[in-house]
Coordinates of C-alpha atoms in Angstrom, one line a residue:
M126 CA 25.9 93.2 -44.5
S127 CA 28.1 94.2 -41.1
D128 CA 24.4 95.9 -39.5
K129 CA 23.5 92.3 -39.1
L130 CA 26.3 92.4 -36.2
K131 CA 25.4 95.7 -34.5
D132 CA 24.0 94.5 -31.7
A133 CA 26.1 91.4 -31.3
K134 CA 27.0 90.1 -28.3
I135 CA 30.6 89.6 -28.5
I136 CA 33.7 88.0 -26.2
F137 CA 36.8 87.8 -27.2
V138 CA 38.5 84.6 -25.7
V139 CA 42.3 85.3 -25.3
G140 CA 44.4 82.1 -23.3
G141 CA 47.2 80.2 -24.0
P142 CA 47.4 77.6 -26.4
G143 CA 46.3 74.2 -23.7
S144 CA 45.0 77.1 -21.3
G145 CA 41.5 75.0 -21.8
K146 CA 40.2 78.0 -23.5
G147 CA 38.8 75.5 -26.4
T148 CA 36.7 73.2 -23.7
Q149 CA 35.5 76.5 -22.2
C150 CA 34.2 77.7 -25.6
E151 CA 32.7 74.9 -26.0
K152 CA 30.8 74.6 -22.8
V153 CA 29.7 78.3 -23.7
V154 CA 27.9 77.0 -26.9
A155 CA 26.1 74.4 -24.8
K156 CA 24.6 76.5 -22.4
Y157 CA 24.3 79.7 -24.0
G158 CA 23.7 79.5 -27.9
Y159 CA 26.9 81.7 -29.0
T160 CA 28.7 80.7 -32.0
H161 CA 32.4 79.9 -30.9
L162 CA 35.2 81.1 -33.8
S163 CA 38.4 79.9 -33.5
S164 CA 40.7 81.8 -35.4
G165 CA 43.0 78.5 -35.6
D166 CA 40.1 76.5 -36.8
L167 CA 39.0 78.8 -39.0
L168 CA 42.9 78.9 -40.4
R169 CA 42.9 75.1 -40.5
A170 CA 39.9 74.6 -42.3
E171 CA 41.2 76.8 -45.2
V172 CA 44.4 74.8 -45.4
A173 CA 42.7 71.5 -45.3
S174 CA 40.0 72.8 -48.1
G175 CA 43.5 73.3 -50.6
S176 CA 42.5 76.6 -51.8
E177 CA 44.9 78.7 -53.1
R178 CA 44.5 81.0 -49.8
G179 CA 45.0 78.3 -47.7
K180 CA 48.4 76.6 -49.2
Q181 CA 49.8 80.4 -48.4
L182 CA 48.1 80.0 -45.2
S183 CA 49.8 76.4 -44.4
A184 CA 53.3 77.6 -45.6
I185 CA 52.8 80.4 -42.6
M186 CA 51.9 78.4 -40.6
Q187 CA 54.7 75.9 -40.6
K188 CA 56.9 78.6 -39.9
G189 CA 55.3 79.2 -36.8
E190 CA 54.6 82.7 -38.1
L191 CA 51.2 84.7 -37.4
V192 CA 48.9 85.0 -40.3
P193 CA 48.1 88.8 -41.8
L194 CA 45.5 90.0 -39.9
D195 CA 43.8 91.3 -42.7
T196 CA 42.9 87.8 -43.9
V197 CA 42.3 86.4 -40.4
L198 CA 39.6 89.3 -39.7
D199 CA 37.8 88.4 -43.0
M200 CA 37.3 85.3 -42.1
I201 CA 36.3 86.0 -38.7
K202 CA 33.3 88.5 -40.2
D203 CA 32.3 86.4 -42.8
A204 CA 32.2 83.4 -40.6
M205 CA 29.8 85.9 -38.1
I206 CA 27.5 87.2 -41.0
A207 CA 27.0 83.6 -41.8
K208 CA 25.6 83.1 -38.2
A209 CA 24.3 86.4 -37.5
D210 CA 20.6 85.4 -37.7
V211 CA 21.0 81.9 -35.3
S212 CA 23.4 82.9 -32.7
K213 CA 22.7 84.7 -29.3
G214 CA 26.0 86.2 -29.6
F215 CA 29.8 85.1 -30.8
L216 CA 33.1 83.7 -29.0
I217 CA 36.2 84.9 -30.5
D218 CA 38.8 82.3 -29.4
G219 CA 42.7 83.3 -30.3
Y220 CA 41.9 87.0 -31.3
P221 CA 43.0 89.6 -31.2
R222 CA 46.3 88.6 -31.1
E223 CA 47.8 92.4 -30.5
V224 CA 46.2 95.8 -30.0
K225 CA 45.9 96.5 -33.3
Q226 CA 44.4 93.6 -34.7
G227 CA 41.3 94.6 -31.8
E228 CA 41.1 97.8 -32.9
E229 CA 41.1 96.9 -36.7
F230 CA 38.2 94.5 -35.4
E231 CA 36.1 97.3 -33.9
K232 CA 36.4 99.5 -36.7
K233 CA 35.2 96.8 -38.9
I234 CA 33.0 94.5 -36.8
G235 CA 32.4 96.3 -33.8
P236 CA 33.1 96.6 -29.7
P237 CA 33.6 93.3 -27.6
S238 CA 31.1 93.2 -24.5
L239 CA 33.7 90.8 -22.6
L240 CA 37.0 89.7 -22.8
L241 CA 38.0 86.2 -21.0
Y242 CA 41.5 85.6 -19.9
I243 CA 41.6 82.2 -19.3
D244 CA 45.0 81.8 -17.5
A245 CA 47.0 78.7 -17.1
K246 CA 51.0 78.4 -15.6
A247 CA 52.9 77.8 -18.5
E248 CA 54.5 74.5 -17.8
T249 CA 50.6 73.4 -17.0
M250 CA 50.2 74.5 -21.0
V251 CA 53.1 72.3 -22.2
K252 CA 51.8 69.2 -20.6
R253 CA 48.6 69.6 -22.0
L254 CA 49.8 70.3 -25.3
M255 CA 52.2 67.7 -25.3
K256 CA 49.3 65.2 -24.4
R257 CA 47.0 66.8 -27.2
G258 CA 49.9 66.2 -29.8
E259 CA 49.9 61.8 -28.5
T260 CA 46.5 61.8 -30.5
S261 CA 45.8 65.2 -32.6
G262 CA 48.2 64.5 -35.1
R263 CA 48.7 68.3 -35.4
A264 CA 52.2 69.3 -36.7
D265 CA 52.7 71.9 -34.5
D266 CA 52.3 69.8 -31.2
N267 CA 55.4 69.0 -30.2
E268 CA 57.8 70.7 -27.5
E269 CA 60.0 73.1 -29.5
T270 CA 56.8 74.5 -31.4
I271 CA 54.9 74.7 -28.1
K272 CA 57.5 76.8 -26.6
K273 CA 58.0 79.3 -29.4
R274 CA 54.1 79.3 -29.6
L275 CA 54.0 80.3 -25.7
D276 CA 56.9 82.8 -25.9
L277 CA 55.1 84.5 -29.1
Y278 CA 51.5 84.5 -27.0
Y279 CA 53.2 86.0 -24.1
K280 CA 54.7 88.8 -26.7
A281 CA 51.7 89.3 -28.2
T282 CA 48.5 89.4 -25.4
E283 CA 50.3 91.0 -22.4
P284 CA 49.5 94.3 -24.2
V285 CA 46.2 93.3 -25.9
I286 CA 44.7 92.7 -21.8
A287 CA 46.4 95.6 -20.8
Y288 CA 44.4 97.8 -23.5
Y289 CA 40.9 96.2 -22.5
E290 CA 41.5 96.1 -18.9
S291 CA 41.7 100.0 -18.9
R292 CA 38.1 99.4 -20.2
G293 CA 37.1 97.2 -17.4
I294 CA 35.8 94.4 -19.5
V295 CA 38.6 91.6 -18.6
R296 CA 37.8 88.6 -16.3
K297 CA 40.6 87.0 -16.0
I298 CA 40.0 82.6 -15.0
D299 CA 42.4 80.8 -13.5
S300 CA 42.2 77.3 -15.3
E301 CA 44.2 75.4 -13.2
A302 CA 41.2 73.9 -11.4
S303 CA 38.9 71.3 -13.1
V304 CA 36.4 72.3 -16.5
D305 CA 33.5 72.7 -14.4
E306 CA 35.2 74.7 -11.6
V307 CA 36.2 77.0 -13.9
F308 CA 33.1 77.1 -16.2
S309 CA 31.3 77.9 -12.9
H310 CA 33.5 81.4 -13.2
V311 CA 33.1 82.0 -16.8
A312 CA 29.2 81.8 -16.6
K313 CA 29.2 84.4 -13.9
A314 CA 31.2 86.9 -16.3
I315 CA 28.8 85.8 -19.2
D316 CA 25.8 86.1 -16.4
A317 CA 27.1 89.4 -15.4
L318 CA 26.9 90.9 -19.1
K319 CA 22.8 90.9 -19.4

């Protein structure tokens, strides 16, 4: 099954909650025909489905804890295989959260061509998430949970970025600028892959 993914272009997209990575991923999908897979969206869809697995995931997420590695990886792999024939590449958003996840991903699926690190200041991310919380209805868009998520994110992500930097595939993109300006940097990084 995973032979389908053998030569797939895989881009890990890392950035804190509210960094703008979702917006950038949408723009990449529109321009390049990649498939955007957000571990968070896959998890939320599973929760919304009301399945047994969804109920278990819901309980974990409401506590602000991370979902087990294997569960997330299986969901990502299934989603990639489902899209393998029609996709020019894959944006794996919000993953890996730790080095071990990256290693497991490579064992089960394949190595990333690029890690896009969409970086914003902590206070910018809090502001953006609070604004999103006004309209999103997401239970985790409140100040206390946001700060907890940011702490978790920084602790987990720094080693991941260092791990891939040693391979020379990390492109750090400052997302404090306008959406289009940020995207011009993202596009440059992707264009360099060819």
